[in-house]
mmCIF file of C-alpha atoms and ligand atoms in Angstrom:
data_model
loop_
_atom_site.group_PDB
_atom_site.id
_atom_site.type_symbol
_atom_site.label_atom_id
_atom_site.label_comp_id
_atom_site.label_asym_id
_atom_site.label_seq_id
_atom_site.Cartn_x
_atom_site.Cartn_y
_atom_site.Cartn_z
ATOM 1 C CA MET A 125 -15.274 -14.180 27.980
ATOM 2 C CA THR A 126 -11.883 -15.293 29.815
ATOM 3 C CA LEU A 127 -9.709 -17.012 27.233
ATOM 4 C CA LEU A 128 -6.420 -17.776 29.316
ATOM 5 C CA ALA A 129 -6.082 -17.703 32.802
ATOM 6 C CA LEU A 130 -3.502 -18.597 35.897
ATOM 7 C CA GLU A 131 -5.105 -19.446 39.010
ATOM 8 C CA ASN A 132 -2.910 -19.071 42.379
ATOM 9 C CA CYS A 133 0.248 -20.372 40.402
ATOM 10 C CA ASP A 134 3.408 -20.698 42.487
ATOM 11 C CA VAL A 135 6.546 -21.037 40.281
ATOM 12 C CA PHE A 136 10.261 -22.049 41.381
ATOM 13 C CA TYR A 137 13.507 -21.738 39.750
ATOM 14 C CA ASP A 138 15.353 -24.421 41.594
ATOM 15 C CA LYS A 139 14.418 -23.289 45.224
ATOM 16 C CA ALA A 140 14.123 -19.886 44.321
ATOM 17 C CA GLN A 141 10.277 -18.757 44.135
ATOM 18 C CA ALA A 142 9.648 -16.490 41.293
ATOM 19 C CA LEU A 143 5.947 -16.155 41.430
ATOM 20 C CA HIS A 144 3.598 -16.367 44.625
ATOM 21 C CA LYS A 145 0.086 -17.368 44.338
ATOM 22 C CA VAL A 146 -0.347 -15.269 41.088
ATOM 23 C CA SER A 147 -3.731 -15.252 39.210
ATOM 24 C CA LEU A 148 -4.520 -13.351 36.023
ATOM 25 C CA GLY A 149 -7.167 -13.615 33.669
ATOM 26 C CA VAL A 150 -6.986 -12.301 29.799
ATOM 27 C CA GLU A 151 -10.464 -11.550 28.409
ATOM 28 C CA ALA A 152 -11.444 -11.866 24.829
ATOM 29 C CA ASN A 153 -10.230 -8.990 22.747
ATOM 30 C CA GLU A 154 -8.331 -7.314 25.743
ATOM 31 C CA VAL A 155 -4.826 -6.016 25.929
ATOM 32 C CA VAL A 156 -3.335 -6.855 29.328
ATOM 33 C CA SER A 157 -0.329 -5.194 30.220
ATOM 34 C CA LEU A 158 2.139 -6.652 32.971
ATOM 35 C CA ILE A 159 4.550 -3.915 34.595
ATOM 36 C CA GLY A 160 7.020 -4.011 37.265
ATOM 37 C CA ARG A 161 10.596 -3.424 37.988
ATOM 38 C CA ASN A 162 13.282 -5.986 37.066
ATOM 39 C CA GLY A 163 13.241 -9.162 38.167
ATOM 40 C CA ALA A 164 9.453 -8.677 39.388
ATOM 41 C CA GLY A 165 8.312 -12.019 37.581
ATOM 42 C CA LYS A 166 6.836 -10.472 34.198
ATOM 43 C CA SER A 167 8.635 -13.015 31.805
ATOM 44 C CA THR A 168 7.868 -15.649 34.368
ATOM 45 C CA ILE A 169 4.141 -15.229 33.918
ATOM 46 C CA LEU A 170 3.980 -15.276 30.092
ATOM 47 C CA LYS A 171 6.428 -18.366 29.898
ATOM 48 C CA THR A 172 3.944 -19.824 32.634
ATOM 49 C CA LEU A 173 1.265 -18.846 30.548
ATOM 50 C CA ILE A 174 2.649 -20.677 27.294
ATOM 51 C CA GLY A 175 3.787 -23.597 29.319
ATOM 52 C CA LEU A 176 7.321 -23.125 29.375
ATOM 53 C CA ASN A 177 7.652 -22.882 33.047
ATOM 54 C CA ARG A 178 5.631 -25.476 35.069
ATOM 55 C CA ALA A 179 3.488 -24.127 38.076
ATOM 56 C CA ALA A 180 4.203 -26.104 41.281
ATOM 57 C CA SER A 181 0.693 -25.117 42.516
ATOM 58 C CA GLY A 182 -2.029 -23.585 40.686
ATOM 59 C CA ARG A 183 -3.929 -24.047 37.569
ATOM 60 C CA ARG A 184 -3.902 -22.827 33.896
ATOM 61 C CA LEU A 185 -7.056 -22.485 32.123
ATOM 62 C CA TRP A 186 -7.895 -22.237 28.397
ATOM 63 C CA LYS A 187 -11.489 -21.099 28.212
ATOM 64 C CA GLY A 188 -12.226 -22.298 31.548
ATOM 65 C CA ASP A 189 -10.888 -25.751 31.022
ATOM 66 C CA ASP A 190 -7.769 -26.910 32.841
ATOM 67 C CA VAL A 191 -4.758 -27.101 30.301
ATOM 68 C CA THR A 192 -2.185 -27.005 33.510
ATOM 69 C CA ALA A 193 -0.595 -30.335 31.839
ATOM 70 C CA LEU A 194 -0.219 -28.895 28.157
ATOM 71 C CA ARG A 195 3.111 -28.399 27.261
ATOM 72 C CA ALA A 196 4.173 -25.225 25.134
ATOM 73 C CA ASP A 197 4.636 -27.004 21.905
ATOM 74 C CA GLN A 198 0.952 -28.106 22.373
ATOM 75 C CA LEU A 199 -0.881 -24.688 23.304
ATOM 76 C CA GLY A 200 -0.482 -23.427 19.546
ATOM 77 C CA ARG A 201 -3.496 -25.354 18.240
ATOM 78 C CA LEU A 202 -5.338 -23.785 21.283
ATOM 79 C CA GLY A 203 -4.423 -20.331 19.583
ATOM 80 C CA ILE A 204 -1.860 -19.197 22.287
ATOM 81 C CA ALA A 205 1.203 -17.548 20.565
ATOM 82 C CA TYR A 206 4.382 -16.046 22.239
ATOM 83 C CA VAL A 207 6.910 -13.605 21.084
ATOM 84 C CA PRO A 208 9.998 -13.977 23.458
ATOM 85 C CA GLU A 209 12.151 -10.590 24.180
ATOM 86 C CA ASP A 210 15.124 -11.800 21.718
ATOM 87 C CA ARG A 211 12.746 -12.552 18.610
ATOM 88 C CA ARG A 212 14.056 -15.459 17.168
ATOM 89 C CA ILE A 213 13.722 -14.974 13.419
ATOM 90 C CA PHE A 214 15.759 -16.701 11.260
ATOM 91 C CA PRO A 215 18.993 -14.575 10.501
ATOM 92 C CA ASN A 216 20.249 -16.422 7.406
ATOM 93 C CA LEU A 217 16.560 -16.447 5.793
ATOM 94 C CA SER A 218 14.591 -13.876 3.663
ATOM 95 C CA VAL A 219 11.676 -12.008 5.215
ATOM 96 C CA GLU A 220 9.516 -14.042 2.799
ATOM 97 C CA GLU A 221 11.187 -17.423 3.924
ATOM 98 C CA ASN A 222 10.654 -16.388 7.605
ATOM 99 C CA LEU A 223 7.261 -15.884 6.967
ATOM 100 C CA ARG A 224 6.582 -19.025 4.822
ATOM 101 C CA ILE A 225 7.647 -21.068 7.534
ATOM 102 C CA ALA A 226 5.249 -19.599 9.529
ATOM 103 C CA THR A 227 2.621 -19.936 7.421
ATOM 104 C CA LEU A 228 3.425 -23.504 6.598
ATOM 105 C CA MET A 229 3.470 -24.511 10.524
ATOM 106 C CA GLY A 230 0.338 -22.342 11.433
ATOM 107 C CA ARG A 231 -2.986 -23.777 12.295
ATOM 108 C CA GLN A 232 -5.555 -24.251 9.619
ATOM 109 C CA GLY A 233 -7.517 -21.472 8.577
ATOM 110 C CA GLY A 234 -4.275 -19.139 9.372
ATOM 111 C CA TRP A 235 -3.106 -16.260 7.073
ATOM 112 C CA ASN A 236 -1.685 -16.699 3.486
ATOM 113 C CA LEU A 237 1.552 -14.355 2.896
ATOM 114 C CA ALA A 238 -0.622 -11.374 1.041
ATOM 115 C CA ARG A 239 -2.728 -11.218 4.111
ATOM 116 C CA VAL A 240 0.447 -10.853 5.913
ATOM 117 C CA TYR A 241 1.763 -8.372 3.509
ATOM 118 C CA ASP A 242 -1.653 -6.643 3.537
ATOM 119 C CA LEU A 243 -0.989 -5.906 7.499
ATOM 120 C CA PHE A 244 2.721 -5.422 7.359
ATOM 121 C CA PRO A 245 3.423 -3.479 4.135
ATOM 122 C CA VAL A 246 6.974 -2.744 4.865
ATOM 123 C CA LEU A 247 7.683 -6.699 4.821
ATOM 124 C CA ARG A 248 6.626 -6.842 1.452
ATOM 125 C CA GLU A 249 8.997 -4.044 0.379
ATOM 126 C CA ARG A 250 11.765 -6.048 2.417
ATOM 127 C CA SER A 251 10.615 -9.577 1.302
ATOM 128 C CA ALA A 252 13.976 -10.679 -0.137
ATOM 129 C CA GLN A 253 16.090 -9.394 2.578
ATOM 130 C CA PRO A 254 17.738 -11.625 4.659
ATOM 131 C CA GLY A 255 16.971 -11.368 8.663
ATOM 132 C CA ASP A 256 20.014 -10.083 9.820
ATOM 133 C CA THR A 257 19.809 -7.133 7.720
ATOM 134 C CA LEU A 258 16.709 -5.946 8.603
ATOM 135 C CA SER A 259 16.516 -3.074 11.425
ATOM 136 C CA GLY A 260 15.397 -3.906 14.869
ATOM 137 C CA GLY A 261 11.853 -2.539 14.227
ATOM 138 C CA GLU A 262 11.606 -4.698 10.949
ATOM 139 C CA GLN A 263 13.036 -7.650 12.675
ATOM 140 C CA GLN A 264 10.268 -6.933 15.373
ATOM 141 C CA ARG A 265 7.573 -6.870 12.814
ATOM 142 C CA VAL A 266 8.645 -10.221 11.065
ATOM 143 C CA ALA A 267 8.388 -11.959 14.757
ATOM 144 C CA LEU A 268 5.135 -10.147 15.173
ATOM 145 C CA ALA A 269 3.597 -11.191 11.771
ATOM 146 C CA ARG A 270 4.936 -14.770 12.405
ATOM 147 C CA ALA A 271 3.335 -15.229 15.745
ATOM 148 C CA LEU A 272 0.309 -13.924 14.143
ATOM 149 C CA VAL A 273 -0.229 -15.533 10.834
ATOM 150 C CA SER A 274 -1.836 -18.526 12.824
ATOM 151 C CA ARG A 275 -4.565 -16.078 14.185
ATOM 152 C CA PRO A 276 -3.953 -16.608 17.777
ATOM 153 C CA GLY A 277 -6.762 -15.605 20.249
ATOM 154 C CA VAL A 278 -3.865 -14.683 22.403
ATOM 155 C CA LEU A 279 -0.415 -13.033 21.561
ATOM 156 C CA LEU A 280 2.092 -12.868 24.524
ATOM 157 C CA LEU A 281 4.648 -10.265 23.705
ATOM 158 C CA ASP A 282 7.813 -10.102 26.017
ATOM 159 C CA GLU A 283 8.847 -6.527 25.823
ATOM 160 C CA PRO A 284 8.486 -6.155 22.097
ATOM 161 C CA MET A 285 9.695 -2.288 21.951
ATOM 162 C CA SER A 286 12.772 -2.669 24.121
ATOM 163 C CA ALA A 287 15.485 -2.650 21.501
ATOM 164 C CA LEU A 288 13.606 0.283 19.459
ATOM 165 C CA ASP A 289 14.405 3.901 19.421
ATOM 166 C CA ALA A 290 11.743 6.324 20.664
ATOM 167 C CA LYS A 291 10.456 6.994 17.357
ATOM 168 C CA LEU A 292 10.105 3.462 16.321
ATOM 169 C CA LYS A 293 8.768 2.855 19.202
ATOM 170 C CA LYS A 294 5.925 4.902 18.612
ATOM 171 C CA SER A 295 5.232 3.657 15.060
ATOM 172 C CA LEU A 296 5.206 0.271 16.347
ATOM 173 C CA GLN A 297 2.993 1.107 19.423
ATOM 174 C CA ALA A 298 0.394 2.945 16.987
ATOM 175 C CA GLU A 299 0.756 -0.323 14.900
ATOM 176 C CA LEU A 300 -0.157 -2.554 17.556
ATOM 177 C CA LYS A 301 -3.082 -0.509 18.368
ATOM 178 C CA LYS A 302 -4.393 -0.892 14.913
ATOM 179 C CA LEU A 303 -3.536 -4.537 14.587
ATOM 180 C CA HIS A 304 -5.454 -5.249 17.984
ATOM 181 C CA ARG A 305 -8.305 -3.375 16.617
ATOM 182 C CA GLU A 306 -8.645 -5.047 13.266
ATOM 183 C CA LEU A 307 -7.921 -8.497 14.479
ATOM 184 C CA GLY A 308 -9.522 -8.836 17.764
ATOM 185 C CA THR A 309 -6.556 -10.593 18.951
ATOM 186 C CA SER A 310 -5.954 -10.339 23.042
ATOM 187 C CA PHE A 311 -2.524 -9.137 23.767
ATOM 188 C CA VAL A 312 -0.269 -9.674 27.204
ATOM 189 C CA LEU A 313 2.410 -7.467 26.634
ATOM 190 C CA VAL A 314 5.551 -7.154 29.151
ATOM 191 C CA THR A 315 6.915 -3.569 29.504
ATOM 192 C CA HIS A 316 8.743 -1.500 31.504
ATOM 193 C CA ASP A 317 7.434 1.494 29.792
ATOM 194 C CA LEU A 318 4.524 2.966 31.613
ATOM 195 C CA GLU A 319 3.359 5.216 28.779
ATOM 196 C CA GLU A 320 3.259 2.465 26.797
ATOM 197 C CA ALA A 321 1.056 0.451 29.260
ATOM 198 C CA MET A 322 -1.178 3.553 29.776
ATOM 199 C CA MET A 323 -1.709 4.113 25.998
ATOM 200 C CA LEU A 324 -1.933 0.308 25.090
ATOM 201 C CA ALA A 325 -3.617 -1.613 28.034
ATOM 202 C CA ASP A 326 -7.157 -2.236 28.740
ATOM 203 C CA LYS A 327 -5.832 -3.775 31.887
ATOM 204 C CA ILE A 328 -2.692 -3.155 33.821
ATOM 205 C CA CYS A 329 -1.181 -5.550 36.215
ATOM 206 C CA VAL A 330 1.313 -4.165 38.539
ATOM 207 C CA MET A 331 3.901 -7.026 39.796
ATOM 208 C CA ARG A 332 6.455 -6.811 42.734
ATOM 209 C CA ALA A 333 8.652 -9.297 43.823
ATOM 210 C CA GLY A 334 6.849 -12.388 42.293
ATOM 211 C CA ARG A 335 3.185 -11.056 43.254
ATOM 212 C CA VAL A 336 0.694 -9.292 41.593
ATOM 213 C CA VAL A 337 -0.077 -6.080 43.493
ATOM 214 C CA GLN A 338 -2.875 -4.435 41.985
ATOM 215 C CA THR A 339 -4.760 -5.332 38.675
ATOM 216 C CA GLY A 340 -7.068 -2.603 36.966
ATOM 217 C CA THR A 341 -7.792 -0.203 34.279
ATOM 218 C CA PRO A 342 -5.243 2.352 33.703
ATOM 219 C CA THR A 343 -7.475 4.944 35.199
ATOM 220 C CA GLU A 344 -7.905 2.552 38.385
ATOM 221 C CA ILE A 345 -4.138 2.236 38.757
ATOM 222 C CA TYR A 346 -3.418 5.795 38.254
ATOM 223 C CA TYR A 347 -6.171 7.540 40.286
ATOM 224 C CA ARG A 348 -6.713 4.649 42.748
ATOM 225 C CA PRO A 349 -3.456 3.055 43.603
ATOM 226 C CA ALA A 350 -3.780 0.244 45.947
ATOM 227 C CA ASN A 351 -0.631 1.033 48.186
ATOM 228 C CA MET A 352 2.312 3.085 48.248
ATOM 229 C CA PHE A 353 4.279 1.165 45.973
ATOM 230 C CA VAL A 354 1.925 1.447 42.957
ATOM 231 C CA ALA A 355 1.415 5.044 43.690
ATOM 232 C CA GLY A 356 5.149 5.240 43.571
ATOM 233 C CA PHE A 357 5.667 3.275 40.641
ATOM 234 C CA ILE A 358 3.103 4.495 38.535
ATOM 235 C CA GLY A 359 3.464 8.432 38.983
ATOM 236 C CA GLU A 360 5.328 11.184 40.417
ATOM 237 C CA THR A 361 4.295 11.688 43.779
ATOM 238 C CA ASN A 362 4.336 13.546 47.132
ATOM 239 C CA PHE A 363 3.603 11.324 50.120
ATOM 240 C CA LEU A 364 2.142 13.251 53.214
ATOM 241 C CA SER A 365 1.696 11.826 56.577
ATOM 242 C CA VAL A 366 -1.830 12.724 57.726
ATOM 243 C CA ASP A 367 -3.752 11.823 61.018
ATOM 244 C CA VAL A 368 -7.059 10.506 60.232
ATOM 245 C CA GLY A 369 -9.792 11.434 62.968
ATOM 246 C CA ALA A 370 -13.515 11.366 63.001
ATOM 247 C CA GLY A 371 -15.262 14.012 60.855
ATOM 248 C CA SER A 372 -17.309 16.583 62.564
HETATM 249 P P1 ATP B 97 12.856 -8.047 33.745
HETATM 250 O O1 ATP B 97 12.187 -6.719 33.682
HETATM 251 O O2 ATP B 97 14.407 -7.597 34.136
HETATM 252 O O3 ATP B 97 12.899 -8.501 32.235
HETATM 253 P P2 ATP B 97 10.917 -9.815 34.813
HETATM 254 O O4 ATP B 97 10.059 -9.062 35.565
HETATM 255 O O5 ATP B 97 10.616 -10.535 33.473
HETATM 256 O O6 ATP B 97 12.351 -9.020 34.772
HETATM 257 P P3 ATP B 97 11.502 -12.695 35.379
HETATM 258 O O7 ATP B 97 12.515 -12.822 34.430
HETATM 259 O O8 ATP B 97 10.327 -13.262 35.187
HETATM 260 O O9 ATP B 97 11.499 -11.046 35.870
HETATM 261 O O10 ATP B 97 12.507 -13.054 37.006
HETATM 262 C C1 ATP B 97 11.773 -13.323 37.749
HETATM 263 C C2 ATP B 97 12.812 -13.796 39.122
HETATM 264 O O11 ATP B 97 13.139 -15.246 38.509
HETATM 265 C C3 ATP B 97 14.021 -12.984 38.951
HETATM 266 O O12 ATP B 97 14.488 -12.976 40.453
HETATM 267 C C4 ATP B 97 15.122 -13.918 38.022
HETATM 268 O O13 ATP B 97 16.573 -13.750 38.545
HETATM 269 C C5 ATP B 97 14.787 -15.215 38.393
HETATM 270 N N1 ATP B 97 14.899 -15.993 36.983
HETATM 271 C C6 ATP B 97 14.303 -15.647 35.849
HETATM 272 N N2 ATP B 97 14.596 -16.805 35.057
HETATM 273 C C7 ATP B 97 15.218 -17.695 35.572
HETATM 274 C C8 ATP B 97 15.874 -19.183 35.309
HETATM 275 N N3 ATP B 97 15.852 -19.371 34.168
HETATM 276 N N4 ATP B 97 16.756 -19.538 36.215
HETATM 277 C C9 ATP B 97 16.755 -18.779 37.694
HETATM 278 N N5 ATP B 97 16.000 -17.877 38.089
HETATM 279 C C10 ATP B 97 15.256 -17.431 36.886
#
């Protein structure tokens, strides 16, 4: 079942077009990864999915219903959560206070603190520590936990590992995979890291200059790239010119 989708969306910043006829579907229990070079439009897709950007044309759908007109602050009750790249946890509040605010503001049927701590044991250990004294990985976990307390159907994550060192990245990637298995939440994950996309995603969406150039499973993208751009982006490549003639 398709939970969240964009259909033929054009998005502009002033007169500059950032997305061109972008379509994308997020199925239940699926991890979708958006990859592409700087400025390709990955964050703009997330912001359009959550309603922070308005599409000039095209539609946004939630379980098949047209929710194009709904604002970002109205999407929470549908079950869509978003962690922006800068994470935005309250620096002067403790881990527990940061989490408590999220549990109070969350949807009915969301998690209580005990459940959050069961999923993120490191946060239990740090519960009294102020946000700005946490490591990057711990802050990322607080941001993730805050987004997950209301048990969203879809969680949008903008480069969740970008500020982490290689070791921390690996452990958080493994944790994300485990969370996905346990919770069944669909993730849309923006990343520059191809290995991360290959490891976590069921579906990869390759972006170039505001357009989706290929969507497919990691295997499809890797073994059957749609064009030379995708082939070059995905792997070490040698391009050979050949003449194609009629077979004998
Ligand atoms: P990165 O990997 O560098 O984060 P991205 O693929 O997420 O890039 P976007 O941030 O979606 O790309 O940006 C797409 C295009 O829109 C870029 O050309 C960018 O300069 C432009 N853009 C993004 N946000 C704004 C804004 N608020 N105002 C004007 N232009 C913007």
